[in-house]
Short mmCIF file of C-alpha atoms and ligand atoms in Angstrom, two decimals:
data_model
loop_
_atom_site.label_atom_id
_atom_site.label_comp_id
_atom_site.label_asym_id
_atom_site.label_seq_id
_atom_site.Cartn_x
_atom_site.Cartn_y
_atom_site.Cartn_z
CA MET A 1 0.00 0.00 0.00
CA THR A 2 1.50 3.36 -1.03
CA GLN A 3 1.56 6.50 1.09
CA LYS A 4 -0.98 7.93 -1.39
CA ASP A 5 -3.31 4.95 -0.72
CA ILE A 6 -2.97 5.47 3.03
CA THR A 7 -3.78 9.17 2.72
CA GLU A 8 -6.81 8.42 0.52
CA ILE A 9 -8.12 5.69 2.82
CA LYS A 10 -7.70 8.00 5.83
CA GLU A 11 -9.69 10.60 3.91
CA LEU A 12 -12.41 8.03 3.09
CA LEU A 13 -12.59 7.02 6.75
CA SER A 14 -12.63 10.60 8.02
CA GLU A 15 -16.44 10.62 8.06
CA SER A 16 -18.98 7.96 8.99
CA LYS A 17 -19.36 5.29 6.29
CA ASN A 18 -21.48 2.21 5.67
CA ILE A 19 -18.97 -0.62 5.58
CA VAL A 20 -19.15 -4.33 4.78
CA ILE A 21 -16.30 -6.64 5.72
CA THR A 22 -16.09 -10.07 4.14
CA HIS A 23 -13.59 -12.94 3.94
CA HIS A 24 -13.14 -16.25 2.14
CA LYS A 25 -15.60 -19.13 2.19
CA ASN A 26 -15.00 -21.72 4.94
CA ALA A 27 -13.52 -19.07 7.19
CA ASP A 28 -10.61 -19.94 9.47
CA GLY A 29 -9.09 -18.21 12.52
CA ASP A 30 -7.36 -15.61 10.36
CA ALA A 31 -10.49 -14.77 8.35
CA ILE A 32 -12.74 -14.45 11.42
CA GLY A 33 -10.04 -12.82 13.58
CA SER A 34 -9.15 -10.17 11.00
CA SER A 35 -12.83 -9.42 10.27
CA MET A 36 -13.77 -9.07 13.93
CA ALA A 37 -10.72 -6.92 14.72
CA LEU A 38 -11.36 -4.58 11.79
CA ASN A 39 -15.10 -4.47 12.47
CA THR A 40 -14.61 -3.55 16.12
CA TYR A 41 -12.05 -0.91 15.16
CA LEU A 42 -14.25 0.67 12.46
CA ASN A 43 -17.33 0.73 14.69
CA LEU A 44 -15.21 2.30 17.42
CA CYS A 45 -14.29 5.01 14.90
CA GLY A 46 -17.99 5.78 14.37
CA HIS A 47 -18.68 3.84 11.16
CA LYS A 48 -21.59 1.49 10.52
CA SER A 49 -19.62 -1.67 9.86
CA VAL A 50 -20.85 -5.27 9.56
CA VAL A 51 -19.18 -8.60 8.81
CA ILE A 52 -20.78 -10.91 6.25
CA SER A 53 -19.34 -14.42 6.07
CA PRO A 54 -19.95 -16.37 2.82
CA ASN A 55 -21.01 -19.49 4.77
CA LYS A 56 -21.00 -21.04 8.23
CA PHE A 57 -17.79 -20.94 10.25
CA PRO A 58 -16.45 -23.34 12.91
CA ASP A 59 -17.83 -23.34 16.46
CA PHE A 60 -14.36 -22.93 17.99
CA LEU A 61 -14.30 -19.38 16.57
CA LYS A 62 -17.74 -18.34 17.87
CA TRP A 63 -16.29 -16.82 21.08
CA LEU A 64 -14.80 -14.08 18.88
CA ASP A 65 -18.33 -13.01 17.97
CA THR A 66 -19.85 -12.51 21.44
CA LYS A 67 -22.32 -9.92 20.15
CA ASN A 68 -23.40 -12.11 17.20
CA GLU A 69 -22.25 -9.50 14.73
CA ILE A 70 -21.27 -11.89 11.95
CA ILE A 71 -24.00 -12.31 9.35
CA ILE A 72 -23.97 -15.60 7.43
CA PHE A 73 -24.72 -14.90 3.77
CA LYS A 74 -27.98 -16.45 2.61
CA ASN A 75 -28.71 -14.03 -0.22
CA SER A 76 -31.48 -12.32 1.79
CA THR A 77 -32.67 -8.77 1.05
CA ASN A 78 -30.94 -7.55 4.19
CA GLU A 79 -27.54 -8.82 3.02
CA THR A 80 -28.08 -7.69 -0.56
CA ASN A 81 -28.99 -4.19 0.67
CA LEU A 82 -25.99 -4.02 2.97
CA ILE A 83 -23.66 -4.88 0.09
CA ASN A 84 -25.41 -2.67 -2.48
CA ASN A 85 -25.56 0.32 -0.13
CA ALA A 86 -22.05 0.01 1.26
CA ASP A 87 -19.64 2.91 0.73
CA LEU A 88 -16.68 0.65 1.40
CA ILE A 89 -16.13 -3.11 1.23
CA PHE A 90 -13.10 -4.66 2.87
CA THR A 91 -12.23 -8.11 1.49
CA LEU A 92 -9.97 -9.96 3.91
CA ASP A 93 -7.74 -13.02 3.71
CA PHE A 94 -8.36 -13.82 0.03
CA ASN A 95 -7.24 -12.31 -3.25
CA ASN A 96 -9.64 -13.59 -5.87
CA LEU A 97 -13.38 -12.91 -5.69
CA GLU A 98 -14.03 -16.55 -6.64
CA ARG A 99 -13.07 -17.33 -3.03
CA CYS A 100 -16.10 -15.57 -1.53
CA GLY A 101 -18.58 -18.06 -2.96
CA ASP A 102 -22.10 -16.88 -3.76
CA MET A 103 -21.28 -13.31 -2.69
CA LYS A 104 -18.92 -12.87 -5.63
CA ASP A 105 -21.23 -11.05 -8.07
CA LEU A 106 -22.83 -8.83 -5.44
CA VAL A 107 -19.45 -7.70 -4.15
CA SER A 108 -18.09 -7.28 -7.63
CA ASN A 109 -21.09 -5.21 -8.81
CA SER A 110 -21.42 -3.06 -5.70
CA LYS A 111 -20.58 0.60 -6.25
CA ALA A 112 -18.59 0.55 -2.98
CA LYS A 113 -14.87 1.30 -3.01
CA LYS A 114 -13.08 -1.99 -2.36
CA ILE A 115 -10.08 -2.45 -0.09
CA LEU A 116 -8.22 -5.76 -0.13
CA ILE A 117 -6.08 -6.78 2.82
CA ASP A 118 -4.44 -10.15 2.22
CA HIS A 119 -1.26 -12.22 2.32
CA HIS A 120 -1.89 -14.92 -0.32
CA GLU A 121 0.22 -15.41 -3.45
CA ASN A 122 -0.84 -14.28 -6.93
CA PRO A 123 -3.44 -11.59 -6.16
CA VAL A 124 -6.04 -10.67 -8.76
CA LYS A 125 -6.38 -6.89 -8.99
CA TYR A 126 -10.10 -6.39 -8.33
CA ALA A 127 -9.94 -3.83 -5.50
CA ASP A 128 -9.47 -0.04 -5.57
CA TYR A 129 -6.85 -0.37 -2.84
CA MET A 130 -4.66 -3.46 -2.62
CA TYR A 131 -2.81 -4.02 0.63
CA SER A 132 -1.27 -7.32 -0.45
CA ASP A 133 1.90 -8.68 1.13
CA THR A 134 2.74 -12.38 0.82
CA LYS A 135 5.59 -12.11 3.32
CA ILE A 136 3.37 -11.25 6.26
CA SER A 137 2.30 -14.16 8.51
CA SER A 138 -1.41 -13.51 8.42
CA THR A 139 -4.15 -11.08 7.46
CA CYS A 140 -4.52 -10.44 11.20
CA GLU A 141 -0.96 -9.16 11.39
CA MET A 142 -1.77 -6.92 8.42
CA ILE A 143 -4.87 -5.56 10.21
CA TYR A 144 -2.56 -4.56 13.08
CA HIS A 145 -0.29 -2.74 10.60
CA PHE A 146 -3.32 -1.22 8.87
CA ILE A 147 -4.64 0.25 12.12
CA GLU A 148 -1.12 1.56 12.81
CA LYS A 149 -0.98 3.14 9.35
CA MET A 150 -4.26 4.87 10.19
CA GLY A 151 -2.44 6.33 13.21
CA ASP A 152 -4.71 4.47 15.62
CA ASN A 153 -2.53 1.98 17.51
CA ASN A 154 -3.99 3.43 20.72
CA LYS A 155 -7.50 2.32 19.62
CA ILE A 156 -6.49 -1.36 19.78
CA ASN A 157 -8.44 -2.53 22.82
CA THR A 158 -8.43 -5.99 24.40
CA SER A 159 -11.13 -7.33 22.13
CA ILE A 160 -9.33 -6.18 18.95
CA ALA A 161 -6.04 -7.50 20.38
CA GLU A 162 -7.53 -10.96 21.03
CA ALA A 163 -9.06 -11.17 17.55
CA ILE A 164 -5.72 -10.26 15.96
CA TYR A 165 -3.81 -12.66 18.22
CA THR A 166 -6.11 -15.50 17.18
CA GLY A 167 -5.46 -15.19 13.45
CA ILE A 168 -1.71 -14.79 13.88
CA MET A 169 -1.65 -17.85 16.12
CA THR A 170 -3.74 -20.05 13.80
CA ASP A 171 -2.04 -18.97 10.55
CA THR A 172 1.48 -19.48 11.94
CA GLY A 173 0.78 -22.90 13.49
CA SER A 174 1.26 -21.28 16.91
CA PHE A 175 4.24 -19.17 15.82
CA LYS A 176 6.29 -21.92 14.20
CA PHE A 177 5.85 -21.49 10.42
CA SER A 178 8.61 -19.68 8.52
CA SER A 179 6.25 -16.74 7.97
CA THR A 180 6.62 -15.91 11.69
CA SER A 181 8.99 -12.93 11.73
CA SER A 182 10.55 -10.85 14.48
CA THR A 183 7.91 -8.23 13.58
CA THR A 184 5.22 -10.87 14.20
CA HIS A 185 6.60 -11.34 17.70
CA LYS A 186 6.76 -7.57 18.27
CA VAL A 187 3.10 -7.32 17.25
CA ILE A 188 2.22 -10.21 19.60
CA SER A 189 4.13 -8.49 22.40
CA ASP A 190 2.08 -5.32 21.93
CA LEU A 191 -1.17 -7.35 21.80
CA LEU A 192 -0.30 -8.97 25.14
CA ASP A 193 0.40 -5.51 26.58
CA LYS A 194 -3.04 -4.48 25.35
CA GLY A 195 -4.62 -7.25 27.40
CA ALA A 196 -4.91 -10.25 25.03
CA ASN A 197 -5.32 -13.37 27.19
CA LYS A 198 -3.15 -15.93 25.38
CA THR A 199 -4.04 -18.84 27.66
CA LYS A 200 -7.75 -18.26 27.09
CA ILE A 201 -7.25 -18.00 23.32
CA HIS A 202 -5.20 -21.21 23.04
CA ASN A 203 -7.76 -22.96 25.21
CA GLU A 204 -10.75 -21.74 23.13
CA ILE A 205 -9.13 -22.80 19.85
CA TYR A 206 -7.20 -25.96 20.67
CA ASP A 207 -8.46 -27.41 23.95
CA ASN A 208 -12.17 -27.19 23.55
CA ASN A 209 -12.90 -30.20 21.32
CA ARG A 210 -16.02 -32.33 21.15
CA ILE A 211 -15.21 -35.98 21.77
CA GLU A 212 -16.49 -36.85 18.26
CA LYS A 213 -13.86 -34.56 16.79
CA ILE A 214 -11.08 -36.39 18.64
CA LYS A 215 -12.49 -39.76 17.56
CA LEU A 216 -12.62 -38.56 13.96
CA LEU A 217 -8.95 -37.52 14.31
CA SER A 218 -8.09 -40.97 15.63
CA PHE A 219 -9.94 -42.58 12.70
CA ALA A 220 -8.21 -40.30 10.19
CA LEU A 221 -4.77 -41.07 11.63
CA GLY A 222 -5.53 -44.76 11.20
CA LYS A 223 -6.04 -44.07 7.48
CA ILE A 224 -2.76 -42.25 6.75
CA GLU A 225 -1.11 -43.57 3.61
CA VAL A 226 2.62 -42.94 3.25
CA ILE A 227 3.92 -42.77 -0.31
CA SER A 228 7.60 -42.98 0.57
CA GLU A 229 8.82 -42.74 -3.02
CA TYR A 230 7.58 -39.12 -2.99
CA SER A 231 8.05 -38.33 0.72
CA THR A 232 4.31 -37.78 0.80
CA ALA A 233 1.52 -38.71 3.21
CA ILE A 234 -2.19 -38.58 2.39
CA ILE A 235 -5.46 -38.99 4.23
CA SER A 236 -8.93 -39.24 2.73
CA LEU A 237 -12.26 -38.88 4.50
CA SER A 238 -15.52 -39.73 2.78
CA GLN A 239 -18.84 -38.13 3.66
CA ASN A 240 -19.77 -41.48 5.20
CA ASP A 241 -16.71 -41.36 7.46
CA LEU A 242 -17.62 -37.84 8.54
CA ASN A 243 -21.25 -38.78 9.23
CA LYS A 244 -20.15 -41.58 11.58
CA PHE A 245 -18.49 -38.97 13.79
CA ASN A 246 -21.31 -36.44 13.67
CA PHE A 247 -19.09 -34.08 11.67
CA LYS A 248 -19.33 -30.35 12.24
CA LYS A 249 -17.52 -27.60 10.37
CA GLY A 250 -13.95 -27.25 11.64
CA ASP A 251 -13.65 -30.85 12.86
CA THR A 252 -11.07 -31.74 10.21
CA GLU A 253 -8.99 -28.58 10.73
CA GLY A 254 -5.36 -29.42 11.39
CA ILE A 255 -5.58 -33.15 10.63
CA VAL A 256 -3.43 -32.71 7.51
CA ASN A 257 -0.53 -31.54 9.69
CA TYR A 258 -0.18 -35.00 11.24
CA GLY A 259 0.89 -36.33 7.84
CA LEU A 260 3.62 -33.72 7.78
CA SER A 261 4.78 -34.65 11.29
CA ILE A 262 6.00 -38.06 10.08
CA GLU A 263 9.77 -38.37 9.67
CA ASN A 264 11.05 -37.76 6.14
CA ILE A 265 7.65 -36.55 4.93
CA LYS A 266 7.83 -33.27 3.00
CA PHE A 267 4.36 -33.15 1.50
CA ALA A 268 0.99 -33.95 3.06
CA ALA A 269 -2.50 -33.83 1.64
CA ILE A 270 -6.00 -34.45 2.95
CA PHE A 271 -9.03 -35.11 0.75
CA ILE A 272 -12.42 -34.49 2.31
CA GLU A 273 -15.65 -35.36 0.59
CA ASN A 274 -18.56 -32.92 0.73
CA LYS A 275 -21.59 -34.69 -0.73
CA LYS A 276 -23.88 -31.70 -0.38
CA GLU A 277 -21.68 -29.55 -2.61
CA ASP A 278 -20.56 -32.59 -4.60
CA ILE A 279 -16.90 -31.71 -4.23
CA ILE A 280 -13.69 -32.98 -2.68
CA LYS A 281 -12.03 -30.28 -0.56
CA ILE A 282 -8.27 -30.67 -0.63
CA SER A 283 -5.65 -29.25 1.74
CA PHE A 284 -1.95 -29.36 0.96
CA ARG A 285 0.90 -28.76 3.41
CA SER A 286 4.65 -28.94 2.94
CA LYS A 287 7.93 -28.52 4.75
CA GLY A 288 10.87 -26.59 3.31
CA ASN A 289 11.10 -25.65 -0.33
CA PHE A 290 8.36 -27.76 -1.87
CA ASP A 291 5.87 -25.14 -3.05
CA VAL A 292 2.30 -26.36 -2.54
CA ASN A 293 0.85 -23.09 -3.82
CA VAL A 294 2.35 -23.90 -7.22
CA PHE A 295 1.38 -27.59 -6.94
CA SER A 296 -2.21 -26.66 -6.09
CA ARG A 297 -2.47 -24.01 -8.81
CA ASP A 298 -0.92 -26.15 -11.54
CA ASN A 299 -2.78 -29.39 -10.82
CA PHE A 300 -6.04 -28.48 -9.09
CA ASN A 301 -6.67 -24.83 -9.96
CA GLY A 302 -6.28 -23.94 -6.27
CA GLY A 303 -3.84 -21.72 -4.42
CA GLY A 304 -2.66 -20.36 -1.08
CA HIS A 305 0.89 -20.14 0.24
CA LYS A 306 4.18 -21.91 -0.35
CA ASN A 307 3.73 -24.30 2.60
CA ALA A 308 -0.08 -24.34 2.93
CA SER A 309 -2.57 -24.36 0.10
CA GLY A 310 -5.93 -25.75 -0.87
CA ALA A 311 -8.17 -26.60 -3.78
CA VAL A 312 -11.51 -28.05 -4.75
CA SER A 313 -11.88 -31.13 -6.95
CA LYS A 314 -15.14 -31.76 -8.78
CA VAL A 315 -14.53 -35.41 -9.60
CA SER A 316 -15.03 -38.41 -7.30
CA MET A 317 -12.73 -39.22 -4.38
CA SER A 318 -11.10 -42.12 -6.19
CA SER A 319 -10.51 -40.07 -9.36
CA THR A 320 -9.17 -37.16 -7.29
CA ILE A 321 -6.64 -39.42 -5.59
CA ILE A 322 -5.63 -40.97 -8.92
CA ASN A 323 -5.13 -37.47 -10.34
CA PHE A 324 -3.09 -36.55 -7.29
CA LYS A 325 -0.85 -39.60 -7.56
CA ASN A 326 -0.34 -38.99 -11.28
CA ALA A 327 0.56 -35.36 -10.60
CA LEU A 328 3.12 -36.46 -7.99
CA LYS A 329 5.17 -38.12 -10.72
CA ASN A 330 6.18 -34.69 -12.03
CA TYR A 331 7.69 -33.68 -8.70
CA LYS A 332 9.91 -36.66 -7.98
CA THR A 333 13.19 -34.72 -7.95
CA GLN A 334 11.77 -31.90 -5.84
CA LEU A 335 10.40 -34.34 -3.29
CA ASN A 336 13.56 -36.39 -2.96
P1 5GP B 401 -6.89 -24.86 4.03
O1 5GP B 401 -6.21 -26.07 3.52
O2 5GP B 401 -6.60 -24.64 5.47
O3 5GP B 401 -8.32 -24.78 3.66
O4 5GP B 401 -6.21 -23.66 3.27
C1 5GP B 401 -4.82 -23.46 3.23
C2 5GP B 401 -4.52 -22.19 2.45
O5 5GP B 401 -4.87 -22.35 1.09
C3 5GP B 401 -5.31 -21.01 2.95
O6 5GP B 401 -4.48 -19.90 2.94
C4 5GP B 401 -6.44 -20.88 1.99
O7 5GP B 401 -6.85 -19.56 1.86
C5 5GP B 401 -5.87 -21.44 0.70
N1 5GP B 401 -6.93 -22.20 -0.01
C6 5GP B 401 -7.70 -23.18 0.49
N2 5GP B 401 -8.56 -23.66 -0.43
C7 5GP B 401 -8.35 -22.95 -1.55
C8 5GP B 401 -8.94 -22.96 -2.86
O8 5GP B 401 -9.84 -23.73 -3.17
N3 5GP B 401 -8.46 -22.04 -3.75
C9 5GP B 401 -7.43 -21.19 -3.43
N4 5GP B 401 -7.01 -20.33 -4.37
N5 5GP B 401 -6.87 -21.14 -2.22
C10 5GP B 401 -7.30 -22.01 -1.28
MN1 MN B 402 -4.65 -16.12 6.33
#
């Protein structure tokens, strides 16, 4: 974001505006955290700001929305009006309008000025202002910098601090991924000084599981397939598997990382069937230099980051896995 952008955005925000904040479909800690932090900040500044999520989000993030401010998009008149009448739309934690599901056309056609804040690779230039930086750990860290750029660090209260902390924590794998910089830690330090309760946050996100979720994890671990020739580990879960464990959104979050925790494994993937949408949702993770953003983009039309990416496959589970194994053949040298 240039100094000119900052000056113009400050000018736009200098009087009360109708604002919509949205994020990618199947929101995670970074999407919800960044949206709630920005929403609280903007409302504090006297704007009329709302968050509209493209679809349901996991229960373990609900504590961030104590006042039930997040609207789940159902294409109702209320939501359509909010988007059509917005002066500003912030799109957070994605960089291609395809990622906001059924809201895509409404957002695209709205007369509102659009501001993107995001850290994914290969941004599509759809917004009037693009604060895009692929080196920053998370969109939440960028929201912190954004508020600073607005000259408002002192407006970061405990609730904003906790929302930002959450997304940094979840997107950095609790501060261990290579995207965690010394600046990330300085930001975290300031958030703690502003009252963020780290023990509470870790507990809400990681130690608050339904027993079915843990049993699903155990089942999934039993299904890990190691493809040693390619230093790869995969897991697949059918809709039937999920149903047996009374699946709820968010229950499969993090399972893919267990594949990556096996010795000598550099590449892990999980394939999750969604019968309702008739798709297979894929998550890719890697260690070191193997670039799963490129792998996902080139083979499954997906995207994300170098070490964490995702995609959607519209063919059956068995065909998806065959396609995956065929694709692997082109990466033999990189994976060895
Ligand atoms: P996850 O595997 O946790 O869903 O996503 C990992 C990363 O890849 C996230 O940064 C997410 O935004 C991105 N990602 C996940 N699914 C897709 C997808 O279908 N398309 C693209 N372009 N990115 C995705
Ligand atoms: Mn993110």
